[in-house]
Every structure is written in C-alpha cells, then in structure tokens.
Amino acid sequence: MDDLARVRERLAIAKSVAVLTGAGVSAESGVPTFRGPQGLWRNFRPEELATPDAFERDPKLVWEWYDWRRGLIAPLKPNPGHYAIAEMEKRFPEFLLITQNVDGLHRVAGNAKMVELHGNIWHARCTAEGTVRENRDVPLKEIPPRCRCGALLRPHIVWFGESLEEDVLEKAVNSCKRCEVLIVAGTSSVVQPAASLAGIAREAGAFVVEVNPEETPLTPMADAYLQGASGLILPQLMMKENHG
Ligand code: BJW
C-alpha cells in the first residue's frame, strides 16, 4: 500500500486530527515562502527585519517591509490546499489547525478552530499598552503607524528571539498530544518551537504525515511522506472515494 492510501485509511477512522501548516501552503496562492531560492530571506535579512532589535533600530524600515508584504497578500485568495484543511475541520469531531502563517488565508478559507503561532500580519499591537487591533489599511496611512495613545504600533507577529503567546502554544501542544493523526504541510520544520510539535505528537502515539515537495528534517521521522504541492495532495486526502 502506498503512503497516500495509508494516510487515507488512517483518516477514514480518525476522530481527532491536527494540522500544522507553514508558508508552503500559501505558496500556490502567490505568498512567498521564507527559505529556498524564491524565499523572502534570499533578499531580506531576517535580523534586519524580523527581530525586536531591528524594530527598535529602525521601525520605519520594518514597517515599510510589512506594508509591502501586506500589499502583496491583500488581493490573494486561498488555494485548494487551504480549502481541503477547512473541509477537515468540518469532517473530524476533534480538530485544530496550528498555523505558522501570518497571512490570514486559512480564516478566509473557512477555518475557525485554529491557532496562529506566529501572529497575524493584519493585526497591530501597541508597544505601550499591548492592545491588539485589526488594521487592514493597504497601504498604511502613516509609517510607522501610531496607536491612539500616541505610542508606536508594531506588527502583531512573533519575531526571532521572542516567545510565542503561552496560551497559543499550550493549545497547540495539547492538541498534538491528543490527536490520532497530525498532518504537517508546507513547512521547512526548522523554526522552533513549531518544529518540535511533530515529535510531541509522535511520542504521544499520533500518526504523523508530512506533505511537502522537498524533504525536511521531519521526513525521516514521519510515518508517511506525501511528496508534492499541498494544493494537489491535501484535496486528495479529503476525497470520499478512492480514485487511485
Ligand atoms: C511547499 C510548497 C507547496 C514550497 N506545497 N509545501 C531551539 C534551537 C535552536 C534555535 C531556537 C530554539 N528555540 C528557539 C530558537 C530560536 C528561533 C529558531 O527557531 N531559530 C531557528 C531558525 C534555528 N526561534 C525563535 O526565536 C522563536 N521564539 C522562541 O522560541 O522563543 C523562546 C526562545 C528564544 C530564543 C532562544 C531560545 C528560546 C520565534 C520564532 C518566530 C518565527 N517568526 C517567523 C516570522 C517572521 C517575520 C514575518 O513573517 O513577518 O515566522 S520566521 C519565519 O519562519 C516565519 C515562519 O512562520 C517560520 C517558519 O517558516 P516556514 O513556514 O517553515 O517556511 P519556509 O520558507 O521555511 O518553508 C517553506 C516550506 O514549504 C519548504 O519546506 C518548501 O519545500 C515548502 N513548499 N511550496 C507544500 N506548494
């Protein structure tokens, strides 16, 4: 039996499923990934743009980069991979989507049972009050934007060296400990703590599935590796009959 058939068989009887996604799931919608030949980090250095130090040094530069990315993402639509994950939420009685993506496309596709590990590019946080508000202005009205209280706003995004929100991480870890199947799609599995979630799930007895065109550090540990684009593979997991 090939890996696709084994995964479909597992999903046919599963009650509890978790899905962990990364930038690759949005690649077919047109959102650039971070690593790899076409990735954002090829032209932009993370330490100059995605750290608290970078923001302290030059908030205008950091916000200009986010303004550019928000403009790029704003017109984009979810792809068949996003919609297959939204379908999973309806099908499995216990479900959690754990996404590292900040683009908001999973929500547009229909997922509600989800945690955004690294924040959301459409949310801004006051550096003084800590309050988080949605901001959909494209382009931004002022750069850097300011809160009503006068303090600087920052993107509500987890930068390198910053801790993930405790309750968000706890939800993700708990669902990885409980699920029968964990699907890990479109992530290079190198950024912590997200990269450790598959190991947590596996240790707790879950069947771990990786969906990615390229092998990653997770591949040798996964119970099944489905090589290919998530927009092609994930819908196949949700087809009712086996056409293979
Ligand atoms: C497709 C596809 C298609 C393409 N279909 N797939 C322990 C050990 C070592 C280091 C650390 C550690 N713990 C913490 C760290 C430090 C750091 C870290 O992990 N560094 C590593 C890089 C070494 N982690 C942190 O700082 C985290 N904070 C933390 O842990 O706090 C406590 C602490 C701090 C310091 C020390 C110890 C403890 C915070 C991490 C925050 C990550 N933030 C970013 C965003 C920044 C900016 C922004 O978006 O605006 O989140 S970085 C970036 O990477 C972004 C992503 O969410 C994240 C993951 O990337 P992802 O999604 O995997 O994308 P890519 O591009 O890497 O991969 C795409 C994949 O898709 C590829 O595999 C392709 O093949 C595939 N693909 N087309 C399916 N069609």
Tab-separated table of N, CA, C and O and ligand atoms in Angstrom, residues 21-28 32-36 39-41 46 49-51 65-66 69 99-102 117-118 121 155 157-164 185-196 210-216 228-232, ligand 1:
chain	number	residue	atom	x	y	z
A	21	THR	N	0.620	23.937	9.639
A	21	THR	CA	0.981	24.448	8.313
A	21	THR	C	2.090	25.489	8.382
A	21	THR	O	2.296	26.148	9.405
A	22	GLY	N	2.775	25.619	7.232
A	22	GLY	CA	3.800	26.641	7.076
A	22	GLY	C	3.612	27.352	5.746
A	22	GLY	O	2.626	27.103	5.026
A	23	ALA	N	4.585	28.187	5.420
A	23	ALA	CA	4.471	29.087	4.268
A	23	ALA	C	4.167	28.368	2.952
A	23	ALA	O	3.520	28.948	2.066
A	24	GLY	N	4.614	27.099	2.822
A	24	GLY	CA	4.400	26.370	1.568
A	24	GLY	C	2.928	26.212	1.211
A	24	GLY	O	2.577	26.140	0.027
A	25	VAL	N	2.061	26.186	2.238
A	25	VAL	CA	0.624	26.010	1.968
A	25	VAL	C	0.061	27.243	1.247
A	25	VAL	O	-0.880	27.141	0.464
A	26	SER	N	0.663	28.402	1.490
A	26	SER	CA	0.179	29.622	0.821
A	26	SER	C	0.948	29.920	-0.469
A	26	SER	O	0.605	30.879	-1.180
A	27	ALA	N	1.972	29.099	-0.770
A	27	ALA	CA	2.807	29.386	-1.946
A	27	ALA	C	1.979	29.372	-3.226
A	27	ALA	O	2.145	30.234	-4.101
A	28	GLU	N	1.046	28.413	-3.317
A	28	GLU	CA	0.238	28.325	-4.549
A	28	GLU	C	-0.792	29.449	-4.650
A	28	GLU	O	-1.411	29.621	-5.696
A	32	PRO	N	5.000	34.561	-0.990
A	32	PRO	CA	6.360	33.992	-0.995
A	32	PRO	C	6.663	33.223	0.284
A	32	PRO	O	6.210	33.602	1.369
A	33	THR	N	7.435	32.136	0.166
A	33	THR	CA	7.907	31.416	1.356
A	33	THR	C	9.104	32.198	1.922
A	33	THR	O	9.471	33.247	1.391
A	34	PHE	N	9.711	31.682	2.982
A	34	PHE	CA	10.839	32.377	3.621
A	34	PHE	C	12.184	31.864	3.112
A	34	PHE	O	13.055	32.646	2.753
A	35	ARG	N	12.300	30.523	3.108
A	35	ARG	CA	13.581	29.930	2.755
A	35	ARG	C	13.523	29.374	1.331
A	35	ARG	O	12.472	29.350	0.735
A	36	GLY	N	14.669	28.978	0.793
A	36	GLY	CA	14.684	28.431	-0.565
A	36	GLY	C	14.982	29.507	-1.590
A	36	GLY	O	15.033	30.695	-1.265
A	39	GLY	N	12.621	32.365	-1.770
A	39	GLY	CA	12.132	32.793	-0.457
A	39	GLY	C	12.464	34.236	-0.112
A	39	GLY	O	13.399	34.836	-0.659
A	40	LEU	N	11.675	34.781	0.827
A	40	LEU	CA	11.872	36.173	1.257
A	40	LEU	C	13.258	36.410	1.821
A	40	LEU	O	13.848	37.468	1.641
A	41	TRP	N	13.795	35.395	2.544
A	41	TRP	CA	15.092	35.604	3.202
A	41	TRP	C	16.251	35.633	2.207
A	41	TRP	O	17.384	35.849	2.567
A	46	PRO	N	16.768	38.372	7.867
A	46	PRO	CA	15.834	38.297	8.996
A	46	PRO	C	16.245	39.193	10.153
A	46	PRO	O	15.415	39.876	10.747
A	49	LEU	N	15.036	42.724	9.855
A	49	LEU	CA	13.601	42.995	9.681
A	49	LEU	C	12.691	42.231	10.633
A	49	LEU	O	11.570	42.660	10.878
A	50	ALA	N	13.123	41.110	11.149
A	50	ALA	CA	12.206	40.247	11.914
A	50	ALA	C	12.755	39.945	13.299
A	50	ALA	O	12.716	38.805	13.765
A	51	THR	N	13.281	40.991	13.950
A	51	THR	CA	13.721	40.843	15.349
A	51	THR	C	13.304	42.109	16.109
A	51	THR	O	13.152	43.184	15.502
A	65	TRP	N	8.656	47.234	5.159
A	65	TRP	CA	8.700	45.842	4.674
A	65	TRP	C	7.338	45.169	4.860
A	65	TRP	O	6.821	44.508	3.966
A	66	TYR	N	6.718	45.383	6.022
A	66	TYR	CA	5.394	44.790	6.269
A	66	TYR	C	4.335	45.416	5.361
A	66	TYR	O	3.429	44.731	4.884
A	69	ARG	N	4.606	43.710	2.101
A	69	ARG	CA	4.060	42.344	2.150
A	69	ARG	C	2.544	42.353	2.246
A	69	ARG	O	1.865	41.529	1.644
A	99	THR	N	-1.230	27.018	12.686
A	99	THR	CA	-0.519	27.587	11.539
A	99	THR	C	0.606	28.509	11.978
A	99	THR	O	0.484	29.240	12.967
A	100	GLN	N	1.698	28.440	11.200
A	100	GLN	CA	2.792	29.396	11.406
A	100	GLN	C	2.572	30.601	10.500
A	100	GLN	O	3.299	31.584	10.586
A	101	ASN	N	1.587	30.511	9.622
A	101	ASN	CA	1.393	31.573	8.633
A	101	ASN	C	0.702	32.782	9.246
A	101	ASN	O	-0.186	32.648	10.086
A	102	VAL	N	1.107	33.947	8.759
A	102	VAL	CA	0.564	35.198	9.296
A	102	VAL	C	-0.379	35.868	8.297
A	102	VAL	O	-0.903	36.942	8.564
A	117	LEU	N	0.400	30.571	15.412
A	117	LEU	CA	1.575	30.531	16.298
A	117	LEU	C	2.402	31.801	16.224
A	117	LEU	O	2.950	32.251	17.233
A	118	HIS	N	2.541	32.360	15.012
A	118	HIS	CA	3.456	33.491	14.817
A	118	HIS	C	2.736	34.816	14.600
A	118	HIS	O	3.344	35.776	14.140
A	121	ILE	N	-0.478	39.207	10.182
A	121	ILE	CA	0.051	40.425	9.547
A	121	ILE	C	-1.003	41.539	9.486
A	121	ILE	O	-0.672	42.707	9.269
A	155	PRO	N	3.943	45.328	14.260
A	155	PRO	CA	3.185	44.187	13.725
A	155	PRO	C	2.959	43.165	14.841
A	155	PRO	O	3.864	42.938	15.656
A	157	ILE	N	3.294	40.125	15.332
A	157	ILE	CA	3.978	38.973	14.741
A	157	ILE	C	5.089	38.565	15.694
A	157	ILE	O	5.694	39.424	16.353
A	158	VAL	N	5.324	37.254	15.801
A	158	VAL	CA	6.396	36.771	16.685
A	158	VAL	C	7.705	36.788	15.901
A	158	VAL	O	7.860	36.065	14.910
A	159	TRP	N	8.611	37.640	16.346
A	159	TRP	CA	9.914	37.738	15.690
A	159	TRP	C	10.907	36.783	16.348
A	159	TRP	O	10.673	36.289	17.463
A	160	PHE	N	12.029	36.568	15.673
A	160	PHE	CA	13.081	35.707	16.237
A	160	PHE	C	13.502	36.237	17.611
A	160	PHE	O	13.653	37.446	17.796
A	161	GLY	N	13.670	35.307	18.540
A	161	GLY	CA	14.094	35.672	19.890
A	161	GLY	C	12.923	36.026	20.793
A	161	GLY	O	13.117	36.230	21.988
A	162	GLU	N	11.714	36.124	20.243
A	162	GLU	CA	10.533	36.423	21.064
A	162	GLU	C	9.784	35.131	21.372
A	162	GLU	O	9.786	34.194	20.558
A	163	SER	N	9.139	35.115	22.536
A	163	SER	CA	8.377	33.921	22.912
A	163	SER	C	7.026	33.922	22.238
A	163	SER	O	6.427	34.981	22.036
A	164	LEU	N	6.542	32.733	21.936
A	164	LEU	CA	5.174	32.622	21.418
A	164	LEU	C	4.211	32.859	22.574
A	164	LEU	O	4.578	32.649	23.736
A	185	ALA	N	2.139	20.291	6.867
A	185	ALA	CA	2.166	20.644	5.447
A	185	ALA	C	2.883	21.969	5.195
A	185	ALA	O	2.634	22.966	5.883
A	186	GLY	N	3.791	21.968	4.217
A	186	GLY	CA	4.374	23.210	3.721
A	186	GLY	C	5.266	23.955	4.689
A	186	GLY	O	5.320	25.179	4.647
A	187	THR	N	5.961	23.218	5.546
A	187	THR	CA	6.917	23.889	6.426
A	187	THR	C	8.277	23.216	6.332
A	187	THR	O	8.364	21.998	6.190
A	188	SER	N	9.335	24.050	6.431
A	188	SER	CA	10.699	23.511	6.370
A	188	SER	C	11.071	22.826	7.685
A	188	SER	O	12.126	22.212	7.781
A	189	SER	N	10.223	22.946	8.703
A	189	SER	CA	10.425	22.275	10.004
A	189	SER	C	11.781	22.597	10.626
A	189	SER	O	12.470	21.722	11.155
A	190	VAL	N	12.175	23.873	10.542
A	190	VAL	CA	13.430	24.281	11.174
A	190	VAL	C	13.231	25.337	12.261
A	190	VAL	O	14.129	25.571	13.064
A	191	VAL	N	12.076	25.994	12.275
A	191	VAL	CA	11.877	27.070	13.254
A	191	VAL	C	11.194	26.520	14.506
A	191	VAL	O	10.126	25.915	14.438
A	192	GLN	N	11.851	26.761	15.630
A	192	GLN	CA	11.327	26.300	16.924
A	192	GLN	C	10.438	27.378	17.548
A	192	GLN	O	10.623	28.546	17.269
A	193	PRO	N	9.481	27.014	18.394
A	193	PRO	CA	9.171	25.662	18.839
A	193	PRO	C	8.247	24.869	17.910
A	193	PRO	O	7.990	23.694	18.168
A	194	ALA	N	7.771	25.497	16.812
A	194	ALA	CA	6.825	24.791	15.929
A	194	ALA	C	7.393	23.460	15.441
A	194	ALA	O	6.679	22.454	15.352
A	195	ALA	N	8.711	23.454	15.164
A	195	ALA	CA	9.331	22.256	14.601
A	195	ALA	C	9.311	21.065	15.559
A	195	ALA	O	9.496	19.925	15.136
A	196	SER	N	9.095	21.326	16.844
A	196	SER	CA	9.084	20.227	17.821
A	196	SER	C	7.706	19.577	17.963
A	196	SER	O	7.577	18.535	18.620
A	210	GLU	N	3.705	13.972	6.573
A	210	GLU	CA	4.304	15.207	6.045
A	210	GLU	C	3.903	15.396	4.583
A	210	GLU	O	3.947	14.446	3.795
A	211	VAL	N	3.519	16.637	4.247
A	211	VAL	CA	3.180	16.983	2.860
A	211	VAL	C	4.116	18.113	2.448
A	211	VAL	O	4.051	19.219	3.007
A	212	ASN	N	4.977	17.848	1.490
A	212	ASN	CA	5.971	18.847	1.101
A	212	ASN	C	6.650	18.368	-0.185
A	212	ASN	O	6.972	17.191	-0.295
A	213	PRO	N	6.901	19.268	-1.141
A	213	PRO	CA	7.621	18.821	-2.339
A	213	PRO	C	9.078	18.469	-2.037
A	213	PRO	O	9.701	17.696	-2.774
A	214	GLU	N	9.635	19.050	-0.954
A	214	GLU	CA	11.040	18.815	-0.615
A	214	GLU	C	11.123	18.080	0.717
A	214	GLU	O	10.320	18.322	1.610
A	215	GLU	N	12.155	17.244	0.861
A	215	GLU	CA	12.372	16.600	2.160
A	215	GLU	C	12.854	17.637	3.174
A	215	GLU	O	13.473	18.638	2.817
A	216	THR	N	12.546	17.398	4.442
A	216	THR	CA	12.918	18.325	5.524
A	216	THR	C	13.483	17.497	6.681
A	216	THR	O	13.451	16.263	6.632
A	228	GLY	N	4.924	16.454	-2.653
A	228	GLY	CA	4.199	17.234	-3.659
A	228	GLY	C	3.621	18.495	-3.069
A	228	GLY	O	3.759	18.769	-1.875
A	229	ALA	N	2.977	19.262	-3.929
A	229	ALA	CA	2.389	20.533	-3.519
A	229	ALA	C	1.131	20.272	-2.680
A	229	ALA	O	0.330	19.395	-3.003
A	230	SER	N	0.976	21.071	-1.619
A	230	SER	CA	-0.178	20.857	-0.730
A	230	SER	C	-1.512	21.100	-1.445
A	230	SER	O	-2.510	20.463	-1.130
A	231	GLY	N	-1.508	21.987	-2.435
A	231	GLY	CA	-2.738	22.260	-3.188
A	231	GLY	C	-3.188	21.065	-4.020
A	231	GLY	O	-4.351	20.975	-4.419
A	232	LEU	N	-2.257	20.155	-4.274
A	232	LEU	CA	-2.620	18.938	-5.019
A	232	LEU	C	-2.894	17.774	-4.075
A	232	LEU	O	-3.820	17.001	-4.263
B	1	BJW	C1	5.611	23.769	-0.205
B	1	BJW	C2	5.105	24.278	-1.410
B	1	BJW	C3	3.825	23.827	-1.811
B	1	BJW	C4	7.040	25.188	-1.033
B	1	BJW	N1	3.174	22.939	-1.050
B	1	BJW	N2	4.933	22.898	0.515
B	1	BJW	C5	15.944	25.829	19.706
B	1	BJW	C6	17.042	25.506	18.944
B	1	BJW	C7	17.590	26.425	18.030
B	1	BJW	C8	17.047	27.698	17.900
B	1	BJW	C9	15.950	28.015	18.656
B	1	BJW	C10	15.410	27.096	19.546
B	1	BJW	N3	14.329	27.679	20.136
B	1	BJW	C11	14.200	28.920	19.662
B	1	BJW	C12	15.178	29.149	18.752
B	1	BJW	C13	15.397	30.409	18.005
B	1	BJW	C14	14.430	30.581	16.849
B	1	BJW	C15	14.633	29.462	15.837
B	1	BJW	O1	13.865	28.523	15.731
B	1	BJW	N4	15.656	29.560	15.022
B	1	BJW	C16	15.932	28.548	14.009
B	1	BJW	C17	15.749	29.168	12.633
B	1	BJW	C18	17.279	27.981	14.235
B	1	BJW	N5	13.054	30.606	17.325
B	1	BJW	C19	12.534	31.678	17.870
B	1	BJW	O2	13.188	32.694	18.020
B	1	BJW	C20	11.082	31.600	18.299
B	1	BJW	N6	10.970	32.059	19.642
B	1	BJW	C21	11.207	31.300	20.717
B	1	BJW	O3	11.344	30.086	20.632
B	1	BJW	O4	11.279	31.989	21.904
B	1	BJW	C22	11.938	31.394	23.015
B	1	BJW	C23	13.446	31.298	22.716
B	1	BJW	C24	14.098	32.304	22.029
B	1	BJW	C25	15.474	32.188	21.750
B	1	BJW	C26	16.180	31.062	22.137
B	1	BJW	C27	15.501	30.039	22.827
B	1	BJW	C28	14.114	30.164	23.120
B	1	BJW	C29	10.234	32.521	17.465
B	1	BJW	C30	10.169	32.134	16.048
B	1	BJW	C31	9.387	33.171	15.254
B	1	BJW	C32	9.413	32.894	13.772
B	1	BJW	N7	8.956	34.026	13.072
B	1	BJW	C33	8.891	33.981	11.628
B	1	BJW	C34	8.403	35.316	11.074
B	1	BJW	C35	8.976	36.415	10.915
B	1	BJW	C36	8.540	37.532	10.085
B	1	BJW	C37	7.182	37.595	9.420
B	1	BJW	O5	6.532	36.676	8.948
B	1	BJW	O6	6.753	38.711	9.288
B	1	BJW	O7	7.891	33.054	11.200
B	1	BJW	S1	10.359	33.387	10.862
B	1	BJW	C38	9.565	32.538	9.549
B	1	BJW	O8	9.848	31.115	9.661
B	1	BJW	C39	8.059	32.717	9.807
B	1	BJW	C40	7.542	31.330	9.559
B	1	BJW	O9	6.293	31.147	10.206
B	1	BJW	C41	8.641	30.446	10.086
B	1	BJW	C42	8.613	29.050	9.542
B	1	BJW	O10	8.845	29.044	8.179
B	1	BJW	P1	8.065	28.016	7.260
B	1	BJW	O11	6.618	28.287	7.318
B	1	BJW	O12	8.510	26.659	7.564
B	1	BJW	O13	8.529	28.500	5.814
B	1	BJW	P2	9.856	28.123	4.986
B	1	BJW	O14	10.019	29.132	3.929
B	1	BJW	O15	10.984	27.872	5.872
B	1	BJW	O16	9.488	26.721	4.303
B	1	BJW	C43	8.505	26.578	3.319
B	1	BJW	C44	8.330	25.112	3.020
B	1	BJW	O17	7.261	24.978	2.088
B	1	BJW	C45	9.555	24.435	2.364
B	1	BJW	O18	9.836	23.230	3.047
B	1	BJW	C46	9.104	24.155	0.932
B	1	BJW	O19	9.658	22.952	0.396
B	1	BJW	C47	7.615	24.019	1.134
B	1	BJW	N8	6.790	24.309	-0.070
B	1	BJW	N9	5.989	25.131	-1.967
B	1	BJW	C48	3.717	22.468	0.065
B	1	BJW	N10	3.246	24.250	-2.991
